[in-house]
mmCIF file with all atom_site columns, C-alpha atoms in Angstrom:
data_model
loop_
_atom_site.group_PDB
_atom_site.id
_atom_site.type_symbol
_atom_site.label_atom_id
_atom_site.label_alt_id
_atom_site.label_comp_id
_atom_site.label_asym_id
_atom_site.label_entity_id
_atom_site.label_seq_id
_atom_site.pdbx_PDB_ins_code
_atom_site.Cartn_x
_atom_site.Cartn_y
_atom_site.Cartn_z
_atom_site.occupancy
_atom_site.B_iso_or_equiv
_atom_site.pdbx_formal_charge
_atom_site.auth_seq_id
_atom_site.auth_comp_id
_atom_site.auth_asym_id
_atom_site.auth_atom_id
_atom_site.pdbx_PDB_model_num
ATOM 1   C CA . UNK P 1 1   ? 130.782 20.001 93.467  1.00 56.00 ? 112 UNK P CA 1
ATOM 2   C CA . UNK P 1 2   ? 131.543 18.194 97.044  1.00 65.00 ? 113 UNK P CA 1
ATOM 3   C CA . UNK P 1 3   ? 132.444 21.020 99.624  1.00 65.00 ? 114 UNK P CA 1
ATOM 4   C CA . UNK P 1 4   ? 134.265 19.965 103.032 1.00 68.00 ? 115 UNK P CA 1
ATOM 5   C CA . UNK P 1 5   ? 132.378 21.347 106.079 1.00 71.00 ? 116 UNK P CA 1
ATOM 6   C CA . UNK P 1 6   ? 135.261 23.035 107.023 1.00 72.00 ? 117 UNK P CA 1
ATOM 7   C CA . UNK P 1 7   ? 135.964 25.050 103.808 1.00 71.00 ? 118 UNK P CA 1
ATOM 8   C CA . UNK P 1 8   ? 132.034 25.618 104.083 1.00 64.00 ? 119 UNK P CA 1
ATOM 9   C CA . UNK P 1 9   ? 132.349 27.320 107.703 1.00 74.00 ? 120 UNK P CA 1
ATOM 10  C CA . UNK P 1 10  ? 135.431 29.549 106.450 1.00 73.00 ? 121 UNK P CA 1
ATOM 11  C CA . UNK P 1 11  ? 133.025 31.179 103.683 1.00 72.00 ? 122 UNK P CA 1
ATOM 12  C CA . UNK P 1 12  ? 131.310 34.077 103.849 1.00 75.00 ? 123 UNK P CA 1
ATOM 13  C CA . UNK P 1 13  ? 127.634 34.900 103.417 1.00 75.00 ? 124 UNK P CA 1
ATOM 14  C CA . UNK P 1 14  ? 128.070 36.160 100.064 1.00 70.00 ? 125 UNK P CA 1
ATOM 15  C CA . UNK P 1 15  ? 130.547 33.252 99.135  1.00 71.00 ? 126 UNK P CA 1
ATOM 16  C CA . UNK P 1 16  ? 127.995 30.692 100.034 1.00 70.00 ? 127 UNK P CA 1
ATOM 17  C CA . UNK P 1 17  ? 125.004 32.429 98.044  1.00 67.00 ? 128 UNK P CA 1
ATOM 18  C CA . UNK P 1 18  ? 127.009 32.184 94.845  1.00 67.00 ? 129 UNK P CA 1
ATOM 19  C CA . UNK P 1 19  ? 127.997 28.645 95.642  1.00 69.00 ? 130 UNK P CA 1
ATOM 20  C CA . UNK P 1 20  ? 124.839 27.600 95.993  1.00 67.00 ? 131 UNK P CA 1
ATOM 21  C CA . UNK P 1 21  ? 123.326 29.737 92.751  1.00 66.00 ? 132 UNK P CA 1
ATOM 22  C CA . UNK P 1 22  ? 126.150 27.688 90.781  1.00 64.00 ? 133 UNK P CA 1
ATOM 23  C CA . UNK P 1 23  ? 128.294 30.953 90.144  1.00 62.00 ? 134 UNK P CA 1
ATOM 24  C CA . UNK P 1 24  ? 131.584 31.341 91.584  1.00 65.00 ? 135 UNK P CA 1
ATOM 25  C CA . UNK P 1 25  ? 132.778 33.927 93.907  1.00 64.00 ? 136 UNK P CA 1
ATOM 26  C CA . UNK P 1 26  ? 135.205 35.087 91.592  1.00 69.00 ? 137 UNK P CA 1
ATOM 27  C CA . UNK P 1 27  ? 132.695 35.334 88.427  1.00 69.00 ? 138 UNK P CA 1
ATOM 28  C CA . UNK P 1 28  ? 130.291 37.418 90.340  1.00 69.00 ? 139 UNK P CA 1
ATOM 29  C CA . UNK P 1 29  ? 133.262 39.953 91.465  1.00 71.00 ? 140 UNK P CA 1
ATOM 30  C CA . UNK P 1 30  ? 134.244 40.233 87.945  1.00 72.00 ? 141 UNK P CA 1
ATOM 31  C CA . UNK P 1 31  ? 130.596 41.009 86.763  1.00 72.00 ? 142 UNK P CA 1
ATOM 32  C CA . UNK P 1 32  ? 130.603 43.640 89.362  1.00 72.00 ? 143 UNK P CA 1
ATOM 33  C CA . UNK P 1 33  ? 134.044 45.099 88.558  1.00 74.00 ? 144 UNK P CA 1
ATOM 34  C CA . UNK P 1 34  ? 132.678 45.242 84.925  1.00 73.00 ? 145 UNK P CA 1
ATOM 35  C CA . UNK P 1 35  ? 129.172 46.929 85.789  1.00 69.00 ? 146 UNK P CA 1
ATOM 36  C CA . UNK P 1 36  ? 131.739 49.450 87.774  1.00 70.00 ? 147 UNK P CA 1
ATOM 37  C CA . UNK P 1 37  ? 133.823 50.319 84.761  1.00 67.00 ? 148 UNK P CA 1
ATOM 38  C CA . UNK P 1 38  ? 131.072 50.803 83.062  1.00 62.00 ? 149 UNK P CA 1
ATOM 39  C CA . UNK P 1 39  ? 129.072 53.318 85.273  1.00 59.00 ? 150 UNK P CA 1
ATOM 40  C CA . UNK P 1 40  ? 132.544 55.036 85.422  1.00 61.00 ? 151 UNK P CA 1
ATOM 41  C CA . UNK P 1 41  ? 133.072 55.590 81.616  1.00 57.00 ? 152 UNK P CA 1
ATOM 42  C CA . UNK P 1 42  ? 129.501 56.942 81.009  1.00 55.00 ? 153 UNK P CA 1
ATOM 43  C CA . UNK P 1 43  ? 129.393 58.887 84.179  1.00 54.00 ? 154 UNK P CA 1
ATOM 44  C CA . UNK P 1 44  ? 125.982 57.853 85.005  1.00 51.00 ? 155 UNK P CA 1
ATOM 45  C CA . UNK P 1 45  ? 123.463 55.065 86.190  1.00 52.00 ? 156 UNK P CA 1
ATOM 46  C CA . UNK P 1 46  ? 122.936 52.010 84.014  1.00 51.00 ? 157 UNK P CA 1
ATOM 47  C CA . UNK P 1 47  ? 119.922 50.440 83.291  1.00 55.00 ? 158 UNK P CA 1
ATOM 48  C CA . UNK P 1 48  ? 119.837 47.126 83.499  1.00 56.00 ? 159 UNK P CA 1
ATOM 49  C CA . UNK P 1 49  ? 122.968 44.660 83.486  1.00 53.00 ? 160 UNK P CA 1
ATOM 50  C CA . UNK P 1 50  ? 124.624 42.196 81.041  1.00 52.00 ? 161 UNK P CA 1
ATOM 51  C CA . UNK P 1 51  ? 124.709 42.544 77.466  1.00 52.00 ? 162 UNK P CA 1
ATOM 52  C CA . UNK P 1 52  ? 121.882 45.082 76.848  1.00 59.00 ? 163 UNK P CA 1
ATOM 53  C CA . UNK P 1 53  ? 122.837 47.878 79.312  1.00 67.00 ? 164 UNK P CA 1
ATOM 54  C CA . UNK P 1 54  ? 121.850 51.463 78.349  1.00 75.00 ? 165 UNK P CA 1
ATOM 55  C CA . UNK P 1 55  ? 122.496 54.592 80.089  1.00 81.00 ? 166 UNK P CA 1
ATOM 56  C CA . UNK P 1 56  ? 119.690 56.647 80.967  1.00 86.00 ? 167 UNK P CA 1
ATOM 57  C CA . UNK P 1 57  ? 120.581 59.510 78.434  1.00 87.00 ? 168 UNK P CA 1
ATOM 58  C CA . UNK P 1 58  ? 120.244 56.898 75.755  1.00 86.00 ? 169 UNK P CA 1
ATOM 59  C CA . UNK P 1 59  ? 117.187 55.662 77.121  1.00 88.00 ? 170 UNK P CA 1
ATOM 60  C CA . UNK P 1 60  ? 116.017 59.499 77.255  1.00 91.00 ? 171 UNK P CA 1
ATOM 61  C CA . UNK P 1 61  ? 117.276 60.242 73.677  1.00 91.00 ? 172 UNK P CA 1
ATOM 62  C CA . UNK P 1 62  ? 115.246 57.135 72.422  1.00 90.00 ? 173 UNK P CA 1
ATOM 63  C CA . UNK P 1 63  ? 112.104 58.274 74.116  1.00 93.00 ? 174 UNK P CA 1
ATOM 64  C CA . UNK P 1 64  ? 112.388 61.781 72.527  1.00 93.00 ? 175 UNK P CA 1
ATOM 65  C CA . UNK P 1 65  ? 112.850 60.490 69.013  1.00 91.00 ? 176 UNK P CA 1
ATOM 66  C CA . UNK P 1 66  ? 109.883 58.156 69.373  1.00 92.00 ? 177 UNK P CA 1
ATOM 67  C CA . UNK P 1 67  ? 107.723 60.869 70.537  1.00 93.00 ? 178 UNK P CA 1
ATOM 68  C CA . UNK P 1 68  ? 108.915 63.314 67.758  1.00 90.00 ? 179 UNK P CA 1
ATOM 69  C CA . UNK P 1 69  ? 108.249 60.389 65.329  1.00 89.00 ? 180 UNK P CA 1
ATOM 70  C CA . UNK P 1 70  ? 104.841 59.658 66.465  1.00 92.00 ? 181 UNK P CA 1
ATOM 71  C CA . UNK P 1 71  ? 104.155 63.323 66.290  1.00 90.00 ? 182 UNK P CA 1
ATOM 72  C CA . UNK P 1 72  ? 105.002 63.414 62.884  1.00 89.00 ? 183 UNK P CA 1
ATOM 73  C CA . UNK P 1 73  ? 102.589 60.426 62.132  1.00 90.00 ? 184 UNK P CA 1
ATOM 74  C CA . UNK P 1 74  ? 99.656  62.288 63.984  1.00 92.00 ? 185 UNK P CA 1
ATOM 75  C CA . UNK P 1 75  ? 100.063 65.160 62.108  1.00 91.00 ? 186 UNK P CA 1
ATOM 76  C CA . UNK P 1 76  ? 99.782  63.146 58.924  1.00 91.00 ? 187 UNK P CA 1
ATOM 77  C CA . UNK P 1 77  ? 96.611  61.525 59.895  1.00 92.00 ? 188 UNK P CA 1
ATOM 78  C CA . UNK P 1 78  ? 95.504  64.856 60.977  1.00 93.00 ? 189 UNK P CA 1
ATOM 79  C CA . UNK P 1 79  ? 96.354  66.201 57.625  1.00 92.00 ? 190 UNK P CA 1
ATOM 80  C CA . UNK P 1 80  ? 98.147  69.129 59.150  1.00 91.00 ? 191 UNK P CA 1
ATOM 81  C CA . UNK P 1 81  ? 101.854 68.429 58.207  1.00 90.00 ? 192 UNK P CA 1
ATOM 82  C CA . UNK P 1 82  ? 102.472 71.928 56.808  1.00 92.00 ? 193 UNK P CA 1
ATOM 83  C CA . UNK P 1 83  ? 101.782 73.410 60.222  1.00 92.00 ? 194 UNK P CA 1
ATOM 84  C CA . UNK P 1 84  ? 103.846 70.827 61.977  1.00 90.00 ? 195 UNK P CA 1
ATOM 85  C CA . UNK P 1 85  ? 106.780 71.676 59.342  1.00 89.00 ? 196 UNK P CA 1
ATOM 86  C CA . UNK P 1 86  ? 106.452 75.139 60.060  1.00 93.00 ? 197 UNK P CA 1
ATOM 87  C CA . UNK P 1 87  ? 106.628 74.931 63.792  1.00 92.00 ? 198 UNK P CA 1
ATOM 88  C CA . UNK P 1 88  ? 109.762 72.513 64.012  1.00 89.00 ? 199 UNK P CA 1
ATOM 89  C CA . UNK P 1 89  ? 111.414 74.817 62.261  1.00 92.00 ? 200 UNK P CA 1
ATOM 90  C CA . UNK P 1 90  ? 110.319 77.737 64.039  1.00 94.00 ? 201 UNK P CA 1
ATOM 91  C CA . UNK P 1 91  ? 111.233 76.013 67.481  1.00 92.00 ? 202 UNK P CA 1
ATOM 92  C CA . UNK P 1 92  ? 114.767 75.142 65.907  1.00 91.00 ? 203 UNK P CA 1
ATOM 93  C CA . UNK P 1 93  ? 115.593 78.649 65.231  1.00 95.00 ? 204 UNK P CA 1
ATOM 94  C CA . UNK P 1 94  ? 114.169 79.674 68.716  1.00 95.00 ? 205 UNK P CA 1
ATOM 95  C CA . UNK P 1 95  ? 116.121 76.989 70.144  1.00 92.00 ? 206 UNK P CA 1
ATOM 96  C CA . UNK P 1 96  ? 119.399 78.155 68.191  1.00 92.00 ? 207 UNK P CA 1
ATOM 97  C CA . UNK P 1 97  ? 118.912 81.971 69.130  1.00 94.00 ? 208 UNK P CA 1
ATOM 98  C CA . UNK P 1 98  ? 118.180 81.388 72.864  1.00 93.00 ? 209 UNK P CA 1
ATOM 99  C CA . UNK P 1 99  ? 121.513 78.869 72.730  1.00 90.00 ? 210 UNK P CA 1
ATOM 100 C CA . UNK P 1 100 ? 123.505 82.401 71.504  1.00 90.00 ? 211 UNK P CA 1
ATOM 101 C CA . UNK P 1 101 ? 121.937 84.388 73.922  1.00 91.00 ? 212 UNK P CA 1
ATOM 102 C CA . UNK P 1 102 ? 122.746 82.258 76.905  1.00 89.00 ? 213 UNK P CA 1
ATOM 103 C CA . UNK P 1 103 ? 126.071 81.057 75.760  1.00 78.00 ? 214 UNK P CA 1
#
């Protein structure tokens, strides 16, 4: 793409940067607008950009689910699966009671 010197001098620093990177200024602004809209929808920060963006809460939920699964695997390996089941049930009951108490 050939640009006249006068056009180059009228461009902002950002526009020049995007032009050199091969991205039009308008495309970049559209990406930023889309990213801001995603943040507004989820009302939170978003990890990463593009197709595979996930919210912090989604990532946190994934980590907790993974930890729960690994705890089950560990209990099976140790042979204490019965103890784990009883403790998980007790934890659920306790959590529900506390939830009702502080509602």
